[in-house]
Amino acid sequence: MKIKTRYFISFLVLISFNMIGQSHYPGQHRGKINLDDTSNVKQFNFDVQDVKLLDSRFRENMERGSQWIISLETNRLLHTFRTNAGVYSGKEGGYMTVDKLGGWESLDCELRGHSIGHILSALAILYASTDDDKYIEKSDSLVSGLAEVQKIINSNGYLSAYPENLIDRNIAGERVWAPWYTLHKLFSGLIDQYLYCNNQEALQVVEGMANWAYNKLSPLTEDQRATMIKNEFGGINDSFYTLYEITGNSKYKFLAEFFYHKDVLGPLSKGEDILNKKHANTYIPKLIGIAREYELDGEEQARTIPEFFWNTVVDHHTFITGSNSDREKFFEADQISKHLSGYTGESCNVYNMLKLTIHLNSIDPKEKYIEYYEKALFNHILGQQDPATGMISYFLPMKPGAHKVYSTPDNSFWCCVGTGFENQVKYGEFIYSHNQNGLFVNLFIPSVLNWEEKAFKLKQETQFPTKETTIFSVENAPDKALVINIRYPSWATSGAEISINGEKKIIKQVAGSYIKLERVWTKGDKIEATFPMELKIQPTPDAENVVAITYGPIVLAGKMGKENMQGSAPYSNPNLYNDYYTYDYNIPENLTNHIDLSMNQLLKNIERKDDDSLNFILKGNNIELSPIYDVHRERYVIYWNLN
Ligand SMILES: [Zn+2]
């Protein structure tokens, strides 16, 4: 999300952000998607209910995330909506009967209501992946509460936690935070409730909202449209495309195209990297919407623009962890070493880049997409959650000696908390994908895939990345041949080993591709895949002596202790206004990221501690190096300064 500092007498700070929920990828939600979005793509996604996570840290994160969501009472989440409509349940309208949510869900925050959209999306995914009725019960109470509010507002389908006046201000070009951005989350959450949980009321409510939007926007002049979309609107075009696919109603296609942002997309279509100083998360979701357009109609530029954008971001604007941005903005291409601040790597950006990655991989599959996805998932998203409390960090600070700053349970509700609700429950989303001929294993995460259409069931067991070997067991198989493509990661530069039922296979492929295994599988077949990892020193593009250390796809960070951590650290202080953005890390003066070694010497001085953890020791300096996803509640260094 984005904070715009305003230079007005009041010195008000306006936060505008962007981001989104709702996931529909080609191949998913059959029976609910009425327009074909599969004929322009080459690879398809499984529905999340086809993939069950087995015990692992991913599953643990999901469980902590779900506990937090369930702990937020329905009345509290609906309170701003009910206040907006003047409708309360029971005695709620009485003075101080509801314990109000704080942070960005406060009654005086212009973004209020955004969290409920993310929570609806997360609940939908949780229900689909676990079949646990508690998620349906919670979802239903939220959706029916929203339906009631929409009815009472009685304004052509308008539904929000803030008055329609905020939209009018946006249209008039007046100062307002980001009302379409916020509405987008609500659209997405309701659409997900329909797609994953078959909640018909959610579809009715969201169609009502879309009809309101059509009546509101279709009479606008081109000037009004251009003015309005200058403000952050998240990925609302994505939601309208999905609603169009579900209903076939061309009004929703009109709405999706209404948010086509020519000023942004024009330069990108010419291959210009204009990202310097641009608010990253205002950009990324727009491109997801454009990729969705390609999936629907195959319009060439709707593929090339998002591809150019993705390559530009990943190749020239991305930290070693897969994160991007400094104070939420892209900076000059490749100038990584100059932007190691305490406010790098907004988590929403990674959430959106991962979504865009899946869309682009569907359109034109490339190992480069999976490589990025794995890097960002393990190094950023997995470690975004504090394992002790389930709280979420906004940034992944690159500043040497900084630490992750976590939210509070009910007094933060930053954008990254919203996307964090979703991030932590959808780890099953992209472990596998498929085409007509076979299965692709993209990620090494313990799970069971049930590919019903092919009567194929595969179990994946692994302690990756601590161990290099992953074992796949066939639990059910069709009586004809099927291809299993196992990813041969680009980081596995020292080779790979594959055996089927103990018999070693000759591997013809090279790192950065898939190993194709085709046969008539039978129940009980076992595939063992080993991809050795290596330590690497990774210089920044703009300063050879500023380096990060990786082991396979995993970024290792130096653990630098807790000295000088003060006050609420490592948590945000709920008494301070948006302190994630002004946080003083109080880094001790003697803490240094300087190592008196050359690159080669550094490599020789790192030693793995033991085989059961991924901890290393930097000899001489006696600094412990651990995966950044494992470093919590203490200071760390990701980028080192060498001689
Ligand atoms: Zn955010």
XYZ file of C-alpha atoms and ligand atoms in Angstrom:
644
model
C 0.000 0.000 0.000
C 1.085 3.326 -0.565
C 1.488 6.331 1.609
C 1.509 9.643 -0.118
C 2.916 12.379 2.013
C 0.983 15.488 1.455
C 2.415 18.909 1.609
C -0.669 20.586 2.901
C -0.940 22.694 6.010
C -2.322 19.763 7.906
C 0.608 17.534 6.966
C -1.844 14.740 6.656
C -0.459 11.527 5.438
C -2.584 9.724 2.957
C -2.112 6.099 2.433
C -3.065 4.631 -0.817
C -2.268 1.118 -1.652
C -3.131 -1.501 -3.948
C -3.477 -5.105 -3.904
C -6.001 -7.726 -4.226
C -7.594 -11.030 -3.489
C -9.373 -13.499 -5.661
C -7.619 -16.168 -7.489
C -8.855 -17.703 -10.633
C -6.347 -19.263 -12.977
C -7.131 -21.018 -16.248
C -8.245 -24.562 -15.628
C -9.797 -23.864 -12.248
C -13.406 -23.742 -11.090
C -14.901 -25.857 -13.828
C -18.641 -25.646 -13.960
C -18.550 -22.111 -12.584
C -16.638 -20.398 -15.367
C -18.925 -20.071 -18.353
C -16.571 -18.420 -20.825
C -13.582 -20.366 -22.029
C -10.286 -19.026 -20.707
C -8.215 -22.112 -21.482
C -7.785 -21.995 -25.254
C -5.060 -19.313 -25.173
C -2.945 -20.972 -22.490
C -0.615 -23.938 -22.404
C -0.685 -24.950 -18.762
C -3.470 -25.223 -16.235
C -3.818 -24.971 -12.508
C -5.414 -27.424 -10.179
C -8.203 -26.349 -7.886
C -6.910 -25.930 -4.361
C -9.187 -28.718 -3.113
C -7.155 -31.147 -5.251
C -3.996 -30.452 -3.259
C -3.744 -31.209 0.454
C -0.763 -29.992 2.431
C 0.962 -32.575 4.620
C 2.762 -31.717 7.851
C 5.384 -29.084 7.196
C 6.166 -25.523 8.116
C 3.852 -24.473 5.278
C 0.987 -26.273 6.896
C 1.916 -24.835 10.288
C 1.837 -21.325 8.832
C -1.554 -22.059 7.296
C -2.918 -23.223 10.630
C -1.652 -20.167 12.474
C -3.099 -17.939 9.770
C -6.456 -19.655 9.999
C -6.552 -19.345 13.792
C -6.068 -15.616 13.527
C -8.827 -15.283 10.953
C -11.262 -17.360 12.987
C -10.463 -15.323 16.109
C -11.712 -12.110 14.484
C -15.373 -12.038 15.367
C -17.945 -11.508 12.646
C -19.555 -8.560 14.469
C -16.234 -6.783 14.674
C -15.484 -7.322 10.996
C -18.926 -6.114 9.940
C -19.052 -3.165 12.294
C -17.837 -0.482 9.877
C -20.212 -1.756 7.194
C -23.124 -1.719 9.611
C -22.183 1.748 10.786
C -22.107 2.957 7.199
C -25.631 1.650 6.652
C -26.989 2.429 10.113
C -27.948 -1.189 10.619
C -26.821 -3.187 13.606
C -27.459 -6.642 14.862
C -28.887 -7.059 18.351
C -27.697 -4.374 20.723
C -24.780 -3.516 18.544
C -25.970 0.003 17.883
C -25.668 0.732 21.550
C -22.759 2.731 22.793
C -19.495 0.764 22.934
C -21.015 -2.673 22.572
C -18.623 -3.712 19.817
C -14.911 -3.923 20.408
C -13.852 -1.952 17.353
C -10.969 -2.970 15.147
C -8.081 -0.545 14.890
C -5.406 0.393 12.376
C -6.642 0.522 8.826
C -9.987 -0.896 9.886
C -10.691 2.105 12.129
C -13.954 3.934 11.590
C -12.029 6.994 10.441
C -9.737 5.219 7.984
C -10.735 5.614 4.356
C -9.659 2.053 3.602
C -11.919 0.455 6.157
C -13.550 -2.726 5.004
C -10.605 -3.990 2.981
C -9.764 -6.799 5.409
C -13.130 -8.506 5.108
C -12.491 -9.035 1.390
C -9.169 -10.730 2.030
C -10.688 -12.745 4.838
C -13.500 -13.957 2.563
C -10.876 -15.050 0.022
C -8.763 -16.765 2.680
C -11.784 -18.529 4.193
C -12.821 -19.733 0.742
C -9.370 -21.194 0.099
C -9.228 -22.691 3.601
C -12.560 -24.392 3.127
C -11.578 -25.736 -0.281
C -8.269 -27.053 0.988
C -9.467 -28.600 4.252
C -13.240 -29.285 3.908
C -13.608 -27.985 7.457
C -17.122 -26.623 8.049
C -15.966 -23.966 10.482
C -14.722 -21.971 7.501
C -18.091 -22.185 5.781
C -19.926 -21.100 8.903
C -17.704 -18.067 9.293
C -17.951 -17.244 5.589
C -21.727 -17.537 5.550
C -22.136 -15.213 8.524
C -19.947 -12.587 6.858
C -21.657 -12.858 3.465
C -25.174 -12.676 4.885
C -24.135 -9.718 7.046
C -22.838 -7.941 3.938
C -25.998 -8.808 2.000
C -28.077 -7.214 4.737
C -25.960 -4.048 4.645
C -26.274 -3.844 0.856
C -30.039 -4.095 1.149
C -30.286 -1.366 3.785
C -27.972 0.999 1.893
C -30.406 0.494 -0.980
C -28.375 2.384 -3.548
C -28.399 0.328 -6.766
C -26.230 -2.378 -5.211
C -23.573 -0.168 -3.600
C -21.814 -1.923 -0.744
C -18.914 -0.681 1.307
C -17.787 0.235 4.817
C -17.539 3.879 3.682
C -20.059 6.146 1.964
C -20.364 6.389 -1.818
C -19.090 9.919 -1.488
C -15.530 8.578 -1.485
C -16.102 7.219 -4.994
C -17.558 10.588 -6.063
C -14.463 12.339 -4.746
C -12.264 9.930 -6.683
C -14.216 10.596 -9.877
C -13.965 14.349 -9.311
C -10.196 14.075 -8.836
C -10.444 15.197 -5.220
C -8.227 13.885 -2.500
C -9.257 10.454 -1.298
C -7.252 7.381 -0.409
C -8.119 4.486 -2.720
C -11.805 3.552 -2.721
C -11.689 1.283 -5.799
C -8.692 -0.502 -4.368
C -10.657 -1.252 -1.245
C -13.764 -2.263 -3.165
C -11.665 -4.587 -5.279
C -10.890 -6.693 -2.237
C -14.564 -6.985 -1.460
C -15.375 -7.945 -5.049
C -12.633 -10.553 -4.939
C -13.626 -12.018 -1.601
C -17.251 -12.413 -2.668
C -16.256 -13.923 -6.027
C -14.015 -16.403 -4.205
C -16.867 -17.314 -1.911
C -18.865 -18.264 -4.984
C -16.006 -20.017 -6.805
C -14.628 -22.046 -3.910
C -17.639 -22.443 -1.613
C -20.534 -22.193 -4.048
C -22.037 -19.370 -2.002
C -24.877 -18.170 -4.272
C -25.682 -15.216 -2.026
C -22.107 -13.980 -2.481
C -22.575 -14.066 -6.255
C -25.837 -12.147 -5.989
C -24.276 -9.509 -3.756
C -21.238 -9.049 -5.983
C -23.354 -8.860 -9.142
C -25.370 -6.160 -7.411
C -22.144 -4.287 -6.687
C -21.016 -4.677 -10.297
C -24.333 -3.396 -11.600
C -23.991 -0.369 -9.336
C -20.461 0.142 -10.721
C -21.752 -0.062 -14.300
C -24.456 2.526 -13.651
C -21.964 4.743 -11.880
C -19.164 4.558 -14.426
C -20.752 4.084 -17.834
C -22.018 7.713 -18.070
C -18.578 9.206 -17.259
C -16.666 11.183 -19.860
C -13.207 10.062 -21.000
C -11.692 12.920 -18.959
C -13.469 11.781 -15.827
C -12.367 8.193 -16.441
C -8.749 9.239 -16.970
C -8.797 11.327 -13.785
C -10.366 8.591 -11.707
C -7.967 5.813 -12.663
C -4.930 7.913 -11.787
C -5.708 6.876 -8.238
C -4.747 3.409 -7.113
C -7.424 0.855 -7.976
C -5.668 -2.432 -7.268
C -6.650 -5.233 -9.599
C -10.325 -4.474 -9.948
C -10.050 -5.158 -13.687
C -9.162 -8.750 -12.738
C -12.360 -9.062 -10.684
C -14.522 -7.699 -13.483
C -12.975 -10.127 -15.985
C -13.719 -13.007 -13.643
C -17.278 -11.859 -13.110
C -17.641 -11.611 -16.872
C -16.349 -15.172 -17.219
C -18.773 -16.416 -14.599
C -21.870 -14.651 -15.915
C -21.165 -13.884 -19.567
C -22.576 -10.397 -18.869
C -20.768 -8.012 -21.229
C -21.324 -5.079 -18.852
C -18.625 -6.577 -16.656
C -16.216 -6.794 -19.583
C -16.933 -3.116 -20.190
C -16.016 -2.432 -16.566
C -12.787 -4.438 -16.794
C -11.763 -2.470 -19.869
C -12.856 0.779 -18.239
C -9.873 0.405 -15.911
C -7.393 0.009 -18.768
C -4.635 2.386 -17.704
C -3.090 3.697 -20.922
C -0.595 6.046 -19.250
C 1.019 3.063 -17.552
C 0.575 0.390 -20.186
C 1.558 2.528 -23.191
C 5.268 2.875 -22.280
C 5.407 -0.761 -21.179
C 4.023 -1.814 -24.575
C 7.007 -0.060 -26.164
C 9.443 -1.917 -23.931
C 10.282 1.110 -21.796
C 11.325 0.570 -18.199
C 9.557 3.525 -16.631
C 9.339 1.943 -13.192
C 11.766 4.205 -11.313
C 9.881 6.024 -8.513
C 6.584 4.325 -9.395
C 4.498 2.884 -6.598
C 5.096 -0.819 -7.133
C 1.876 -2.261 -5.889
C -0.222 0.218 -7.826
C 1.367 -1.242 -10.958
C 1.550 -4.995 -10.420
C -2.183 -5.783 -10.092
C -3.054 -3.790 -13.225
C -0.861 -6.221 -15.150
C -2.616 -9.223 -13.643
C -5.856 -7.864 -15.095
C -4.207 -7.464 -18.498
C -2.901 -11.050 -18.432
C -6.476 -12.142 -17.674
C -7.580 -10.339 -20.805
C -5.098 -12.409 -22.818
C -6.408 -15.613 -21.298
C -9.871 -14.651 -22.481
C -9.317 -13.240 -25.937
C -5.693 -13.916 -26.912
C -5.035 -10.272 -27.774
C -1.267 -10.215 -28.357
C -0.375 -7.063 -26.405
C -2.274 -8.366 -23.410
C 0.428 -11.041 -23.249
C 3.531 -9.063 -24.242
C 2.938 -6.126 -21.873
C 2.677 -8.234 -18.680
C 5.606 -10.380 -19.860
C 7.799 -7.329 -20.403
C 6.741 -5.931 -17.049
C 7.439 -9.198 -15.214
C 10.875 -9.613 -16.803
C 11.783 -6.008 -16.056
C 10.773 -6.299 -12.423
C 12.402 -9.673 -11.837
C 15.622 -8.962 -13.756
C 16.205 -5.355 -12.740
C 14.140 -4.391 -9.697
C 14.196 -7.400 -7.405
C 16.183 -8.224 -4.299
C 17.729 -11.648 -3.752
C 14.630 -12.664 -1.756
C 12.204 -12.093 -4.645
C 10.980 -8.905 -2.972
C 10.956 -5.481 -4.624
C 10.603 -1.776 -3.786
C 12.096 0.680 -1.322
C 9.463 2.591 0.640
C 6.953 0.892 -1.644
C 8.427 2.330 -4.814
C 10.474 0.807 -7.582
C 13.834 2.500 -7.945
C 16.444 2.912 -10.709
C 17.069 -0.357 -12.560
C 19.701 -2.596 -10.940
C 20.575 -0.146 -8.149
C 20.056 -2.748 -5.444
C 23.018 -1.879 -3.209
C 21.855 1.733 -2.882
C 18.470 0.737 -1.533
C 19.164 -1.455 1.460
C 16.746 0.408 3.691
C 14.550 -0.589 6.586
C 11.470 -0.267 4.402
C 12.156 -2.549 1.457
C 10.128 -5.426 0.081
C 6.451 -4.677 0.647
C 4.767 -8.033 1.102
C 1.722 -7.137 -1.052
C 4.055 -6.699 -4.002
C 5.277 -10.258 -3.646
C 1.698 -11.501 -3.288
C 0.847 -9.835 -6.577
C 4.029 -10.843 -8.380
C 3.303 -14.470 -7.469
C -0.183 -14.180 -8.937
C 1.146 -12.613 -12.103
C 3.767 -15.371 -12.274
C 1.138 -18.119 -12.276
C -0.832 -16.374 -15.028
C 2.251 -15.925 -17.208
C 3.342 -19.502 -16.626
C -0.090 -20.675 -17.765
C 0.212 -18.584 -20.902
C 3.776 -19.580 -21.802
C 5.417 -21.924 -19.277
C 9.047 -21.220 -18.399
C 11.261 -22.521 -15.619
C 12.221 -18.907 -14.950
C 8.713 -18.323 -13.611
C 8.921 -21.248 -11.222
C 12.390 -20.215 -10.125
C 11.063 -16.781 -9.168
C 7.981 -18.235 -7.525
C 10.051 -20.604 -5.377
C 12.517 -17.896 -4.408
C 9.837 -15.430 -3.349
C 7.665 -18.038 -1.659
C 10.427 -19.506 0.505
C 12.403 -16.363 1.233
C 9.665 -13.778 1.551
C 6.193 -15.244 2.082
C 7.088 -18.191 4.332
C 9.071 -15.934 6.642
C 6.511 -13.121 6.567
C 4.671 -14.749 9.444
C 6.012 -14.748 12.994
C 5.888 -18.439 13.965
C 5.390 -17.555 17.614
C 2.204 -15.549 17.104
C 1.065 -15.796 13.474
C 1.474 -12.028 13.060
C 2.555 -10.614 9.714
C 5.274 -8.211 8.624
C 4.699 -5.402 6.160
C 8.222 -5.104 4.815
C 11.210 -7.379 4.521
C 13.882 -4.870 5.551
C 17.230 -5.204 3.760
C 18.925 -2.730 6.073
C 21.814 -4.496 7.804
C 20.858 -5.043 11.439
C 17.141 -4.351 11.007
C 14.516 -6.929 11.972
C 11.060 -7.932 10.824
C 8.299 -5.794 12.371
C 5.084 -7.694 12.969
C 1.521 -6.476 13.077
C -0.771 -6.650 16.077
C -3.793 -9.011 16.036
C -6.505 -6.350 15.783
C -4.898 -2.951 15.639
C -2.895 -2.934 12.405
C -4.818 -4.349 9.436
C -2.308 -2.967 6.982
C -2.633 -3.959 3.338
C 0.042 -6.591 3.908
C -1.979 -8.058 6.759
C -4.857 -8.431 4.284
C -2.752 -10.077 1.592
C -0.957 -11.933 4.380
C -4.226 -13.629 5.384
C -4.311 -15.080 1.866
C -0.572 -15.709 1.461
C -0.435 -17.961 4.469
C -3.316 -20.225 3.479
C -2.658 -20.882 -0.198
C 0.649 -22.715 -0.238
C -1.023 -25.555 -2.137
C -1.852 -23.325 -5.069
C 1.129 -23.847 -7.344
C 2.952 -26.967 -6.161
C 1.565 -28.712 -9.255
C 0.171 -27.747 -12.632
C -0.748 -29.739 -15.705
C -1.417 -29.776 -19.421
C -3.322 -32.284 -21.560
C -0.406 -34.709 -21.506
C 0.811 -34.713 -17.994
C 1.640 -33.343 -14.627
C 4.234 -30.747 -13.655
C 5.789 -30.814 -10.198
C 6.840 -27.206 -9.670
C 7.650 -27.007 -5.968
C 9.012 -29.331 -3.322
C 6.405 -29.032 -0.579
C 4.900 -32.012 1.279
C 1.453 -32.607 -0.179
C -0.970 -34.995 -1.842
C -2.351 -34.259 -5.291
C -5.603 -35.860 -6.335
C -5.990 -35.435 -10.110
C -9.483 -36.752 -10.392
C -9.860 -36.314 -14.122
C -6.959 -38.720 -14.715
C -7.683 -40.936 -11.697
C -4.155 -40.137 -10.555
C -3.067 -39.542 -6.984
C 0.453 -38.603 -5.996
C 1.973 -38.096 -2.569
C 5.039 -35.895 -2.158
C 7.189 -36.246 0.961
C 10.159 -34.008 1.537
C 12.094 -31.995 4.059
C 13.250 -29.662 1.340
C 15.228 -27.427 1.568
C 16.878 -28.954 4.656
C 17.226 -32.229 2.744
C 17.855 -32.500 -0.966
C 15.747 -35.565 -1.689
C 12.031 -35.655 -2.369
C 10.029 -38.879 -2.573
C 6.903 -39.209 -4.687
C 4.567 -42.166 -4.162
C 1.837 -43.080 -6.616
C -1.328 -43.742 -4.648
C -3.664 -44.214 -7.576
C -2.997 -44.455 -11.310
C -4.898 -44.813 -14.586
C -4.205 -47.878 -16.710
C -2.586 -45.866 -19.467
C 0.651 -43.947 -19.694
C 0.951 -40.590 -17.974
C 3.796 -38.086 -17.939
C 5.182 -36.716 -14.698
C 7.461 -33.736 -15.276
C 9.636 -33.081 -12.253
C 11.250 -29.697 -12.083
C 15.011 -29.733 -12.456
C 15.725 -26.379 -10.828
C 18.158 -23.951 -12.360
C 20.010 -23.720 -9.031
C 20.872 -27.455 -9.185
C 24.019 -26.785 -11.171
C 25.885 -29.816 -9.914
C 23.479 -32.330 -11.387
C 20.500 -34.362 -10.271
C 19.525 -37.921 -9.497
C 16.254 -39.643 -10.213
C 15.261 -43.204 -9.511
C 11.994 -45.052 -10.047
C 11.383 -47.947 -7.666
C 15.079 -47.918 -6.809
C 16.238 -47.985 -10.423
C 18.379 -45.018 -11.429
C 17.287 -43.118 -14.545
C 19.602 -41.447 -16.986
C 18.799 -37.754 -17.023
C 19.004 -36.103 -20.419
C 17.740 -32.729 -19.327
C 19.769 -29.885 -17.858
C 19.165 -27.628 -14.873
C 16.404 -25.125 -15.557
C 13.967 -27.557 -17.168
C 11.735 -30.513 -16.274
C 12.688 -34.166 -16.133
C 10.059 -36.043 -18.086
C 9.031 -39.438 -16.719
C 6.505 -41.296 -18.866
C 5.113 -44.733 -18.136
C 2.067 -46.641 -17.070
C 2.214 -45.985 -13.351
C 0.912 -48.368 -10.781
C -0.081 -47.884 -7.200
C 2.982 -48.087 -4.957
C 5.467 -46.747 -7.522
C 8.092 -44.553 -5.928
C 10.152 -41.794 -7.491
C 13.134 -40.450 -5.629
C 14.486 -37.115 -6.843
C 17.628 -35.469 -5.504
C 18.769 -31.999 -6.437
C 21.991 -31.077 -4.632
C 22.289 -27.506 -3.446
C 25.348 -25.348 -3.332
C 26.472 -22.267 -1.514
C 26.783 -19.229 -3.751
C 27.884 -15.668 -3.208
C 25.580 -13.384 -5.173
C 26.895 -9.890 -5.887
C 24.458 -7.044 -6.377
C 24.370 -5.793 -9.974
C 25.632 -2.334 -9.052
C 28.314 -3.187 -6.467
C 30.446 -6.294 -6.742
C 31.477 -6.157 -3.094
C 27.905 -6.009 -1.777
C 26.744 -9.618 -1.742
C 24.107 -11.999 -0.501
C 24.656 -15.658 0.359
C 22.401 -18.373 -1.009
C 22.147 -22.126 -0.627
C 20.153 -23.542 -3.512
C 17.143 -21.199 -3.726
C 17.396 -20.221 -0.065
C 18.763 -16.880 1.086
C 20.931 -17.182 4.177
C 20.911 -14.296 6.617
C 23.372 -13.583 9.401
C 21.702 -13.644 12.806
C 22.765 -10.513 14.628
C 21.116 -10.764 18.049
C 18.585 -8.606 19.861
C 20.724 -5.873 21.326
C 18.964 -2.519 21.595
C 15.534 -3.807 20.561
C 13.240 -1.469 22.460
C 9.621 -0.870 23.354
C 7.175 -3.039 21.474
C 9.880 -4.519 19.237
C 9.664 -6.635 17.199
C 5.974 -5.702 17.049
C 4.450 -2.564 15.697
C 3.415 -0.084 18.359
C -0.368 0.290 18.011
C -0.200 3.705 19.642
C 1.836 5.092 16.786
C 0.406 6.104 13.446
C 1.489 3.631 10.740
C 4.764 2.986 12.487
C 5.700 0.182 10.114
C 6.698 3.052 7.861
C 8.610 5.164 10.346
C 9.968 2.380 12.504
C 13.201 3.187 14.302
C 15.195 -0.035 14.424
C 17.648 1.380 16.982
C 20.460 -0.540 15.331
C 23.472 -0.712 17.659
C 26.341 1.392 16.371
C 28.798 -1.472 16.529
C 26.651 -3.775 14.392
C 28.343 -4.144 11.039
C 27.747 -6.018 7.818
C 31.374 -5.620 6.792
C 33.384 -8.800 6.359
C 37.092 -8.522 5.861
C 37.210 -11.144 3.097
C 37.055 -11.412 -0.675
C 34.214 -13.293 -2.372
C 36.267 -16.453 -2.727
C 37.479 -16.299 0.841
C 33.948 -15.807 2.088
C 32.738 -18.913 0.281
C 35.518 -20.967 1.841
C 34.691 -19.686 5.308
C 31.078 -20.837 5.428
C 30.421 -24.240 6.918
C 27.159 -26.110 7.401
C 26.553 -26.904 11.065
C 24.769 -30.223 10.677
C 22.501 -32.091 8.290
C 19.310 -31.697 10.269
C 19.104 -27.943 10.042
C 19.977 -25.415 7.408
C 22.229 -23.440 9.713
C 25.726 -22.458 8.730
C 28.564 -20.778 10.517
C 30.720 -18.009 9.170
C 34.061 -19.070 10.548
C 36.327 -16.415 11.976
C 33.436 -13.990 12.456
C 31.458 -16.642 14.334
C 28.190 -15.453 12.821
C 25.415 -17.985 12.415
C 23.740 -17.987 9.017
C 20.159 -19.259 8.738
C 17.484 -19.203 6.060
C 15.895 -15.741 6.171
C 12.501 -17.448 6.566
C 13.776 -18.802 9.892
C 15.075 -15.528 11.297
C 12.486 -14.006 13.601
C 12.479 -11.573 16.491
C 16.100 -10.738 15.988
C 18.326 -8.594 13.851
C 19.793 -9.912 10.652
C 21.998 -9.119 7.695
C 21.080 -10.220 4.166
C 23.566 -8.129 2.190
C 27.226 -8.084 3.246
C 29.930 -5.611 2.467
C 33.142 -7.344 1.378
C 36.583 -5.979 0.706
Zn 0.970 -4.088 1.558
